Amino acid sequence: MALVHKFLSGTYIFRKCLKPSVASCPVLGTRFADYCSSSLQKPVAAPGKNSSQRNTEGDLQGHHQREVALDITSPGEKPEFSFDKAIKDEIKDHCRRLKDDIVNYWRGPEGRPLHEVLMEQAKVVWQFRGKEDLDKWIVTSDKTIGGRSEVFLKMGKNNQSALLYGTLSSEAPKDGESGRSGYCAMISRIPRGPFERKRSYDWSQFNTLYLRVRGDGRPWMVNIREDTDLIQRKNQMYSYFMFTRGGPYWQEVKIPFSKFFFSNQGRIRDAQYQLLLDKISSVGFTLADKVDGPFFLEIDFIGVFTDPAHTEEFAYENSPELNPRLFK
Amino acid sequence: MSWAQAILLARGLSRGWGGICGAALMGPPFSQVSLQVPRGLHCSAAAHSSDLWLVPPPPPPPRGPTRALAPHEELFRQASDGARDKANFVQAVQAFGQHNVHKRGHVDFIYLALRKMREYGVERDLAVYNLLLDVFPKEVFRPRSIFQSIFIHYPRQQECGIAVLEQMESHGLMPNKETEFLLIQIFGRKSYPMLKFVRMKLWFSRFKNINPFPVPRDLPQDPVDLATLGLRHIEPNLSARVTVYQMPSSRDSEGAADAPEPHIVGIQTPDQQAALARHNPARPIFVEGPFSLWLRDKCVYYHILRADLLPPEEREVAEIPEEWNLYYPMQLDLDYGRSAWDDYEFDIHKVEEGPIFAICMAGAHNQATLAKWIQGLQETNPALAQIPVVFRLAGSTGELLATSSGLEEPPPPPPEGQEEEEDNQPRQQQGQS
């Protein structure tokens, strides 16, 4: 019974029932917008501000981070309301995951034999071949701070790709403190183990991120977040730009991990360090190019691989002018 | 001096100060009061003997827009009787300096000018930003002691300087040496605007050329040129040929023309031409569109001509005959086992779609215009005459429609247009160029 009580008071999602509260993202502000929807296809939660590059001091123009949850209703199956059955299903599911976890530990890292993991050079991390693959992503826009952009995620044609589409509007929300607005983002959910323990990806043997996308010519930003065990890391991320060509042909985007620059609370920091790949928690795409209008991005799959020709460790060196302390 | 003179001088002084205190309480008459303050101090005190110097002047009735006028906005109002262009903007900025020797309210004025830049069309002009930075009084805000440099010296002014640089940054302008000199003169080398300037120099030069598909900053205004640029942008094959099938006709020339003819520009590579020639006439090909393409901040729409993917049994592998090249074999069937550490392929079937034969950009998105494109294509691809063409024109959500006709897609979210078949009545759709 104590276990059930823990489930009830914890924050996890009934997959088929209404969502009671904000799930995985921590809430820093005090605003909670709870739209109870009929069925839960793509719950929307908010990360920090848009992460376009900015170079000013954070303390002179402080930005607040407000996290608000929104549910976008979308057509789907009707929920079946059976509280006890849902709890039982969840318990069974978590126990099964725990058993898998223990068994996989003996088999090798992530349940695969060690020699396979060591020699792997290319790995598909996210693919979009079914609706359950879309559930691994969260979609956000500046509606959470009062803006007017809309963004939706659905399966592309023939269930072979995912389509992220919507409208960007850079009209600033009239709340007296935002000067600019207009962003849309798609973030992957943090991988969870049994009992909703946070897991992370280990990509230490790969050195390039590979995306097969088809865009409309807009520049996107790819953000990678590291594991959020430490409280300071919640606002930190590594980003780089992804330029789509537009057109009807599929585009392969290869971004080496050495090109990602560090930013904290949405602003590029002076002290840059390379992205460490052993504890990655999520990857996201952001569109904030200040151009109003509709957009779309079709994604086939996202993978990581080792580019043997790429030997760079980190692309940005620290300058003694901006960071004299690093050079003492 | 005599007591009368002292009282009159005190009256004038306190009226000046009272005016400022009154202005702090209410917004609109600030511009009036600031005009009166110098008069109160410099002109003769005898002129103000009849004024009520205890009661601040009543606020003027609200005129015109309900929004309260920002201070110094009348400078922009009087300058912009004519066109709103750079000369008028520069004139307004310089008028501020002449108007106010001590440059009172320069922070507000600079914020106002930053907001007004977009109306005057000068937001991408670096010289104007330097002129705006010139409005700051020089050498006053530089910290002179260590305590001044520890605490943010003149914080509002530094914020204002940062706001100017931030607007420059959001428009992608790189500041130059004049900006650096001005910033050093105004704020000193260790100030926050100077720090932002150094960061802008660093990060802008790092990210200047990272776009693998650069689009020129000044897009051509002519729709045919824009279409050519867009088509060359999306077609990676450099041997593709761009053909203009129809030039846009001017509206005022022939009054008898019922509809203005939109431009039609198409692109096709030699490989696509060969593939179309080989295409089986029993299978239809589809004209799909319009799909959106963004070039900087302009959206153009394109249509594609494509066929469905052949089922695996019908796909034929092109056999290169042995005699094609006698010097070395074109096909090697070696079976060297590559072990796992050489395998750079992803373990997934990539999305396969049918071949694309041509792409076009047209001024209108209706079937009649696209039919003209197909007719134009027939000149270079005679095989097209035998192949049935199906028009699938949808709204501009930008996604390609389903390939196999057996799949019924769930009703998509708005806006989504209608599918058309060649036999149905062609429905006119609004062009969105």
Coordinates of C-alpha atoms in Angstrom, one line a residue, chain B residues 244-387:
Chain B
V244 CA 11.4 30.1 -67.9
Y245 CA 8.2 28.8 -69.5
Q246 CA 6.2 32.0 -69.1
M247 CA 7.1 35.5 -68.2
P248 CA 4.7 37.5 -66.1
S249 CA 2.6 39.8 -68.2
S250 CA 2.2 43.3 -67.0
R251 CA -1.3 44.1 -65.9
D252 CA -1.8 47.5 -67.5
S253 CA -0.6 46.8 -71.0
E254 CA -3.5 44.8 -72.6
G255 CA -6.8 45.5 -71.0
A256 CA -8.3 42.6 -72.9
A257 CA -6.3 40.0 -71.1
D258 CA -8.7 38.4 -68.6
A259 CA -6.2 37.1 -66.1
P260 CA -2.6 38.3 -65.6
E261 CA -0.3 35.5 -66.6
P262 CA 1.9 34.3 -63.8
H263 CA 5.5 33.4 -64.3
I264 CA 6.4 29.8 -64.6
V265 CA 10.0 28.8 -64.0
G266 CA 11.1 25.1 -64.0
I267 CA 14.3 23.2 -63.4
Q268 CA 15.3 19.7 -64.5
T269 CA 18.6 17.8 -64.4
P270 CA 19.8 15.6 -67.3
D271 CA 19.4 12.6 -64.9
Q272 CA 15.8 13.4 -64.3
Q273 CA 15.2 13.9 -68.0
A274 CA 16.7 10.4 -68.7
A275 CA 14.6 8.9 -65.9
L276 CA 11.4 10.5 -67.3
A277 CA 12.2 9.1 -70.7
R278 CA 12.5 5.6 -69.2
H279 CA 9.3 5.9 -67.2
N280 CA 6.7 3.3 -67.8
P281 CA 3.6 5.1 -69.4
A282 CA 1.3 2.7 -67.6
R283 CA 2.0 4.4 -64.3
P284 CA 0.8 7.9 -63.7
I285 CA 2.9 10.7 -62.5
F286 CA 1.8 13.3 -60.0
V287 CA 2.1 17.1 -59.8
E288 CA 2.3 17.8 -56.1
G289 CA 2.4 21.1 -54.3
P290 CA 2.6 23.8 -53.3
F291 CA 5.4 23.4 -50.8
S292 CA 7.0 26.3 -49.1
L293 CA 10.5 27.4 -49.3
W294 CA 11.9 30.2 -47.2
L295 CA 14.7 32.4 -48.5
R296 CA 15.7 34.6 -45.6
D297 CA 12.4 36.2 -44.9
K298 CA 10.6 35.6 -48.2
C299 CA 8.4 32.5 -48.8
V300 CA 8.1 31.1 -52.2
Y301 CA 6.2 28.0 -53.3
Y302 CA 7.2 25.2 -55.6
H303 CA 5.6 22.2 -57.2
I304 CA 7.2 18.9 -58.1
L305 CA 6.6 16.3 -60.7
R306 CA 7.2 12.9 -59.3
A307 CA 6.2 9.3 -59.6
D308 CA 5.4 6.6 -57.1
L309 CA 8.0 4.2 -56.0
L310 CA 8.1 1.0 -58.0
P311 CA 7.3 -2.1 -56.0
P312 CA 10.4 -4.2 -55.5
E313 CA 9.5 -6.8 -58.1
E314 CA 9.3 -4.2 -60.9
R315 CA 12.5 -2.5 -60.1
E316 CA 15.1 -3.2 -62.7
V317 CA 18.8 -2.8 -62.0
A318 CA 20.6 -1.1 -64.8
E319 CA 23.1 -3.5 -66.2
I320 CA 26.3 -2.0 -67.4
P321 CA 27.6 -4.2 -70.3
E322 CA 31.0 -5.6 -69.9
E323 CA 32.4 -3.9 -73.0
W324 CA 31.5 -0.4 -71.8
N325 CA 34.9 0.1 -70.3
L326 CA 37.8 -2.2 -71.3
Y327 CA 40.4 -0.7 -69.0
Y328 CA 39.0 -1.7 -65.6
P329 CA 35.8 -3.5 -64.5
M330 CA 32.9 -1.3 -63.7
Q331 CA 31.4 -3.8 -61.2
L332 CA 33.4 -5.7 -58.7
D333 CA 31.9 -8.5 -56.9
L334 CA 34.4 -9.0 -54.2
D335 CA 33.3 -10.5 -50.9
Y336 CA 35.8 -9.1 -48.5
G337 CA 34.3 -9.4 -45.1
R338 CA 34.3 -6.1 -43.3
S339 CA 34.1 -6.6 -39.6
A340 CA 31.9 -4.5 -37.3
W341 CA 34.3 -1.7 -36.7
D342 CA 34.2 -0.7 -40.3
D343 CA 30.5 -0.6 -40.6
Y344 CA 29.4 3.1 -40.8
E345 CA 25.9 2.4 -42.0
F346 CA 22.9 3.0 -39.9
D347 CA 20.8 0.0 -39.1
I348 CA 17.6 1.4 -40.5
H349 CA 15.8 1.6 -43.8
K350 CA 15.9 5.2 -44.9
V351 CA 12.7 6.6 -46.2
E352 CA 12.5 5.9 -49.8
E353 CA 10.4 7.9 -52.1
G354 CA 9.6 7.9 -55.7
P355 CA 11.8 9.7 -58.2
I356 CA 11.3 13.4 -58.8
F357 CA 11.4 14.4 -62.4
A358 CA 11.2 18.2 -62.3
I359 CA 10.5 21.1 -60.0
C360 CA 8.8 24.4 -60.8
M361 CA 7.9 27.7 -59.2
A362 CA 4.9 29.5 -60.6
G363 CA 3.0 32.6 -59.7
A364 CA -0.3 30.9 -59.3
H365 CA -1.1 27.5 -57.8
N366 CA -3.9 26.4 -60.0
Q367 CA -4.2 23.6 -62.4
A368 CA -4.2 25.7 -65.5
T369 CA -0.8 27.2 -64.7
L370 CA 0.7 23.9 -63.9
A371 CA -0.8 22.4 -67.0
K372 CA 1.1 25.0 -69.0
W373 CA 4.3 23.9 -67.2
I374 CA 3.6 20.3 -68.2
Q375 CA 3.2 21.4 -71.8
G376 CA 6.4 23.3 -71.6
L377 CA 8.1 20.2 -70.2
Q378 CA 6.9 18.2 -73.1
E379 CA 9.1 20.0 -75.4
T380 CA 12.2 18.6 -73.8
N381 CA 10.6 15.4 -72.6
P382 CA 8.5 14.0 -75.5
A383 CA 7.8 10.8 -73.5
L384 CA 5.6 13.0 -71.2
A385 CA 2.9 13.1 -73.8
Q386 CA 2.0 9.4 -73.2
I387 CA 2.1 9.4 -69.4

